[in-house]
Short mmCIF file of C-alpha atoms and ligand atoms in Angstrom, two decimals:
data_model
loop_
_atom_site.label_atom_id
_atom_site.label_comp_id
_atom_site.label_asym_id
_atom_site.label_seq_id
_atom_site.Cartn_x
_atom_site.Cartn_y
_atom_site.Cartn_z
CA UNK N 1 23.69 -43.00 22.36
CA UNK N 2 26.94 -43.55 24.20
CA UNK N 3 28.18 -41.21 26.92
CA UNK N 4 31.91 -41.14 27.55
CA UNK N 5 31.94 -40.32 31.22
CA UNK N 6 33.85 -40.53 34.49
CA UNK N 7 31.91 -40.82 37.71
CA UNK N 8 33.75 -37.90 39.37
CA UNK N 9 33.70 -35.57 36.36
CA UNK N 10 31.37 -32.68 37.09
CA UNK N 11 31.07 -31.83 33.39
CA UNK N 12 29.92 -35.41 32.66
CA UNK N 13 27.63 -35.20 35.72
CA UNK N 14 25.85 -32.24 34.04
CA UNK N 15 25.17 -34.32 30.94
CA UNK N 16 23.99 -37.30 33.02
CA UNK N 17 21.42 -35.02 34.71
CA UNK N 18 20.31 -33.61 31.35
CA UNK N 19 19.88 -37.08 29.81
CA UNK N 20 17.85 -38.19 32.83
CA UNK N 21 15.63 -35.08 32.77
CA UNK N 22 14.88 -35.66 29.09
CA UNK N 23 14.34 -39.38 29.64
CA UNK N 24 16.96 -40.22 27.00
CA UNK N 25 18.66 -43.58 27.50
CA UNK N 26 22.38 -43.95 26.87
CA UNK N 27 25.16 -46.45 27.39
CA UNK N 28 28.00 -45.23 29.60
CA UNK N 29 31.57 -45.74 28.44
CA UNK N 30 33.74 -45.04 31.49
CA UNK N 31 37.01 -43.20 30.83
CA UNK N 32 39.20 -43.28 33.93
CA UNK N 33 40.87 -39.88 34.34
CA UNK N 34 43.42 -41.02 36.96
CA UNK N 35 44.49 -44.52 35.94
CA UNK N 36 47.83 -44.64 34.07
CA UNK N 37 48.01 -40.83 34.07
CA UNK N 38 44.52 -40.65 32.57
CA UNK N 39 43.03 -43.06 30.05
CA UNK N 40 41.59 -39.95 28.38
CA UNK N 41 45.12 -39.27 27.13
CA UNK N 42 45.35 -42.54 25.17
CA UNK N 43 45.16 -42.33 21.37
CA UNK N 44 41.90 -44.34 21.41
CA UNK N 45 40.11 -41.60 23.30
CA UNK N 46 41.90 -38.78 21.51
CA UNK N 47 40.28 -40.14 18.36
CA UNK N 48 36.90 -39.61 20.06
CA UNK N 49 37.63 -36.16 21.52
CA UNK N 50 40.75 -34.32 20.30
CA UNK N 51 40.66 -32.28 23.54
CA UNK N 52 40.90 -35.54 25.53
CA UNK N 53 38.22 -34.64 28.06
CA UNK N 54 34.90 -36.05 29.17
CA UNK N 55 32.04 -35.82 28.51
CA UNK N 56 31.63 -36.81 24.89
CA UNK N 57 28.35 -38.06 23.50
CA UNK N 58 28.25 -40.42 20.53
CA UNK N 59 24.93 -40.10 18.75
CA UNK N 60 23.16 -43.02 17.10
CA UNK N 61 24.36 -41.56 13.77
CA UNK N 62 27.97 -42.03 14.94
CA UNK N 63 28.60 -38.28 15.28
CA UNK N 64 30.44 -37.31 18.47
CA UNK N 65 29.53 -34.16 20.41
CA UNK N 66 31.87 -32.64 23.01
CA UNK N 67 31.58 -29.85 25.61
CA UNK N 68 28.86 -30.36 28.21
CA UNK N 69 26.98 -27.12 27.49
CA UNK N 70 26.91 -27.82 23.75
CA UNK N 71 25.72 -31.38 24.42
CA UNK N 72 23.01 -30.18 26.82
CA UNK N 73 21.76 -27.56 24.36
CA UNK N 74 21.73 -30.24 21.62
CA UNK N 75 19.58 -32.45 23.89
CA UNK N 76 17.30 -29.50 24.61
CA UNK N 77 16.89 -28.76 20.89
CA UNK N 78 16.22 -32.38 19.92
CA UNK N 79 14.04 -33.21 22.97
CA UNK N 80 12.23 -29.95 23.76
CA UNK N 81 10.30 -31.19 26.83
CA UNK N 82 10.95 -30.31 29.61
CA UNK N 83 12.77 -27.17 28.39
CA UNK N 84 16.07 -26.27 30.02
CA UNK N 85 15.73 -22.56 29.25
CA UNK N 86 12.88 -20.10 29.94
CA UNK N 87 10.97 -18.70 26.95
CA UNK N 88 11.69 -15.03 27.70
CA UNK N 89 14.98 -13.96 26.02
CA UNK N 90 16.17 -11.93 29.02
CA UNK N 91 15.49 -14.84 31.37
CA UNK N 92 17.25 -17.21 28.97
CA UNK N 93 20.29 -14.95 29.01
CA UNK N 94 20.22 -14.90 32.82
CA UNK N 95 20.03 -18.69 33.09
CA UNK N 96 22.84 -19.09 30.56
CA UNK N 97 24.95 -16.53 32.42
CA UNK N 98 24.51 -18.44 35.69
CA UNK N 99 25.51 -21.68 33.98
CA UNK N 100 28.53 -19.97 32.44
CA UNK N 101 29.77 -18.59 35.76
CA UNK N 102 30.15 -22.26 36.66
CA UNK N 103 31.20 -23.79 33.35
CA UNK N 104 33.43 -20.96 32.09
CA UNK N 105 34.69 -19.19 35.22
CA UNK N 106 34.82 -21.66 38.14
CA UNK N 107 35.26 -25.11 36.65
CA UNK N 108 38.12 -24.45 34.18
CA UNK N 109 40.36 -23.16 36.98
CA UNK N 110 39.73 -26.22 39.15
CA UNK N 111 39.71 -28.97 36.63
CA UNK N 112 42.04 -31.99 36.54
CA UNK N 113 44.45 -30.60 33.92
CA UNK N 114 45.14 -27.19 35.50
CA UNK N 115 45.46 -28.70 38.99
CA UNK N 116 47.90 -31.29 37.66
CA UNK N 117 49.83 -28.54 35.88
CA UNK N 118 50.10 -26.52 39.10
CA UNK N 119 51.45 -29.59 40.87
CA UNK N 120 53.75 -31.23 38.35
CA UNK N 121 54.89 -28.45 36.01
CA UNK N 122 54.84 -25.51 38.44
CA UNK N 123 55.87 -27.56 41.49
CA UNK N 124 53.17 -26.24 43.81
CA UNK N 125 52.48 -27.93 47.16
CA UNK N 126 49.10 -29.66 47.60
CA UNK N 127 48.12 -27.15 50.34
CA UNK N 128 48.60 -24.23 47.95
CA UNK N 129 46.66 -26.02 45.24
CA UNK N 130 43.81 -26.59 47.71
CA UNK N 131 43.87 -22.87 48.55
CA UNK N 132 43.71 -22.06 44.83
CA UNK N 133 40.75 -24.46 44.40
CA UNK N 134 38.88 -23.00 47.32
CA UNK N 135 39.53 -19.40 46.31
CA UNK N 136 37.95 -19.76 42.87
CA UNK N 137 34.97 -21.73 44.14
CA UNK N 138 34.24 -19.11 46.82
CA UNK N 139 34.71 -16.29 44.30
CA UNK N 140 32.20 -17.86 41.90
CA UNK N 141 29.75 -18.95 44.60
CA UNK N 142 29.52 -15.36 45.91
CA UNK N 143 28.18 -14.38 42.49
CA UNK N 144 25.85 -17.39 42.21
CA UNK N 145 24.39 -16.73 45.64
CA UNK N 146 23.47 -13.20 44.49
CA UNK N 147 22.06 -14.42 41.17
CA UNK N 148 19.72 -17.09 42.58
CA UNK N 149 16.02 -16.19 42.42
CA UNK N 150 13.24 -17.27 44.79
CA UNK N 151 13.08 -21.06 44.53
CA UNK N 152 12.77 -23.83 45.03
CA UNK N 153 15.27 -24.02 42.15
CA UNK N 154 17.83 -21.45 40.95
CA UNK N 155 15.31 -19.66 38.71
CA UNK N 156 11.97 -20.52 40.27
CA UNK N 157 9.76 -23.56 39.99
CA UNK N 158 11.19 -25.04 36.79
CA UNK N 159 14.53 -26.86 36.57
CA UNK N 160 16.87 -25.06 34.17
CA UNK N 161 20.36 -25.28 32.76
CA UNK N 162 21.47 -23.29 35.81
CA UNK N 163 20.46 -26.14 38.14
CA UNK N 164 22.06 -28.75 35.89
CA UNK N 165 25.38 -26.93 36.29
CA UNK N 166 24.97 -26.00 39.96
CA UNK N 167 24.52 -29.44 41.51
CA UNK N 168 27.77 -30.98 40.15
CA UNK N 169 29.75 -27.88 41.16
CA UNK N 170 28.34 -28.03 44.70
CA UNK N 171 29.17 -31.76 44.90
CA UNK N 172 32.71 -30.94 43.82
CA UNK N 173 33.01 -28.16 46.40
CA UNK N 174 31.84 -30.54 49.13
CA UNK N 175 34.34 -33.18 48.00
CA UNK N 176 37.14 -30.63 48.38
CA UNK N 177 35.73 -29.49 51.75
CA UNK N 178 34.91 -25.92 50.73
CA UNK N 179 32.76 -24.39 53.52
CA UNK N 180 29.30 -23.55 52.20
CA UNK N 181 27.84 -21.77 55.25
CA UNK N 182 28.06 -18.37 53.47
CA UNK N 183 25.76 -19.66 50.72
CA UNK N 184 22.35 -20.55 52.19
CA UNK N 185 20.53 -20.09 48.88
CA UNK N 186 22.91 -22.39 47.01
CA UNK N 187 22.60 -25.02 49.73
CA UNK N 188 18.77 -24.77 49.70
CA UNK N 189 18.54 -25.08 45.89
CA UNK N 190 20.93 -28.03 45.95
CA UNK N 191 18.80 -29.74 48.61
CA UNK N 192 15.60 -29.18 46.60
CA UNK N 193 17.18 -30.61 43.45
CA UNK N 194 18.57 -33.62 45.35
CA UNK N 195 14.97 -34.82 45.78
CA UNK N 196 14.50 -35.23 42.01
CA UNK N 197 15.23 -38.74 40.64
CA UNK N 198 17.04 -37.30 37.57
CA UNK N 199 19.57 -35.67 39.89
CA UNK N 200 19.78 -38.60 42.32
CA UNK N 201 20.50 -41.12 39.57
CA UNK N 202 23.22 -38.90 38.07
CA UNK N 203 25.26 -38.67 41.30
CA UNK N 204 28.87 -39.86 41.06
CA UNK N 205 28.32 -42.54 43.72
CA UNK N 206 25.36 -43.95 41.79
CA UNK N 207 27.35 -44.65 38.64
CA UNK N 208 28.13 -48.33 37.98
CA UNK N 209 31.83 -47.50 37.55
CA UNK N 210 32.07 -45.49 40.81
CA UNK N 211 34.91 -46.47 43.14
N1 LIG H 1 34.34 -27.37 29.32
C1 LIG H 1 34.33 -28.79 29.25
C2 LIG H 1 35.16 -29.35 30.39
C3 LIG H 1 35.45 -30.81 30.19
C4 LIG H 1 36.48 -31.24 31.20
O1 LIG H 1 37.43 -30.51 31.47
N2 LIG H 1 36.31 -32.46 31.76
C5 LIG H 1 37.24 -32.92 32.75
C6 LIG H 1 36.53 -33.71 33.82
S1 LIG H 1 35.38 -32.71 34.67
C7 LIG H 1 38.27 -33.81 32.10
O2 LIG H 1 37.97 -34.60 31.24
N3 LIG H 1 39.52 -33.66 32.52
C8 LIG H 1 40.57 -34.48 32.05
C9 LIG H 1 41.84 -33.72 31.94
O3 LIG H 1 41.80 -32.52 32.16
O4 LIG H 1 42.85 -34.36 31.66
C10 LIG H 1 32.89 -29.32 29.32
O5 LIG H 1 32.06 -28.60 29.86
O6 LIG H 1 32.62 -30.40 28.81
#
């Protein structure tokens, strides 16, 4: 398999964690999102992913999958152990909901394209963009803090899709200096997950193309 990735992309980070947890090897194809206005915008990458975003996963069959949650669920379906979702349907819905607070409600507002749009098309100052970033992270983290169950991970003793989404979002928040002191449960879960090799190896700074 080939993973189109960028070391700082939190959506690609989710897939790196998932691949590591499943023990699935892949070759990384780095796509620089800043260089020359974003190499993801070149026709070569548009041919891979029409939405011009990472991650994308090329399967051995040549098929390309996009969208981190779809890729992670594909990995879970094709490599069932360890499972990323609990067996109970209500618990599954809860884990998915937690992941979607991050992937559908926090991340899309703070992603490269919208932040660039605020700056270049809408002419917003960097300070206002930083305020926007922080506002939506804090808004989402308030909900996550309330949704976390007794640990050590977000939903107990097994690592789930919720954890796979949480760690990259926390790393992103730290990078943008969002204060996390109001979120002791999030910080504790993140610290517990940091001890797992699958999470450690997936960190942005541990990618060969990191800068
Ligand atoms: N919902 C998508 C988000 C993908 C996404 O937006 N990736 C970002 C990096 S985290 C990206 O490629 N941004 C490039 C751009 O917006 O131009 C997923 O979960 O895969």
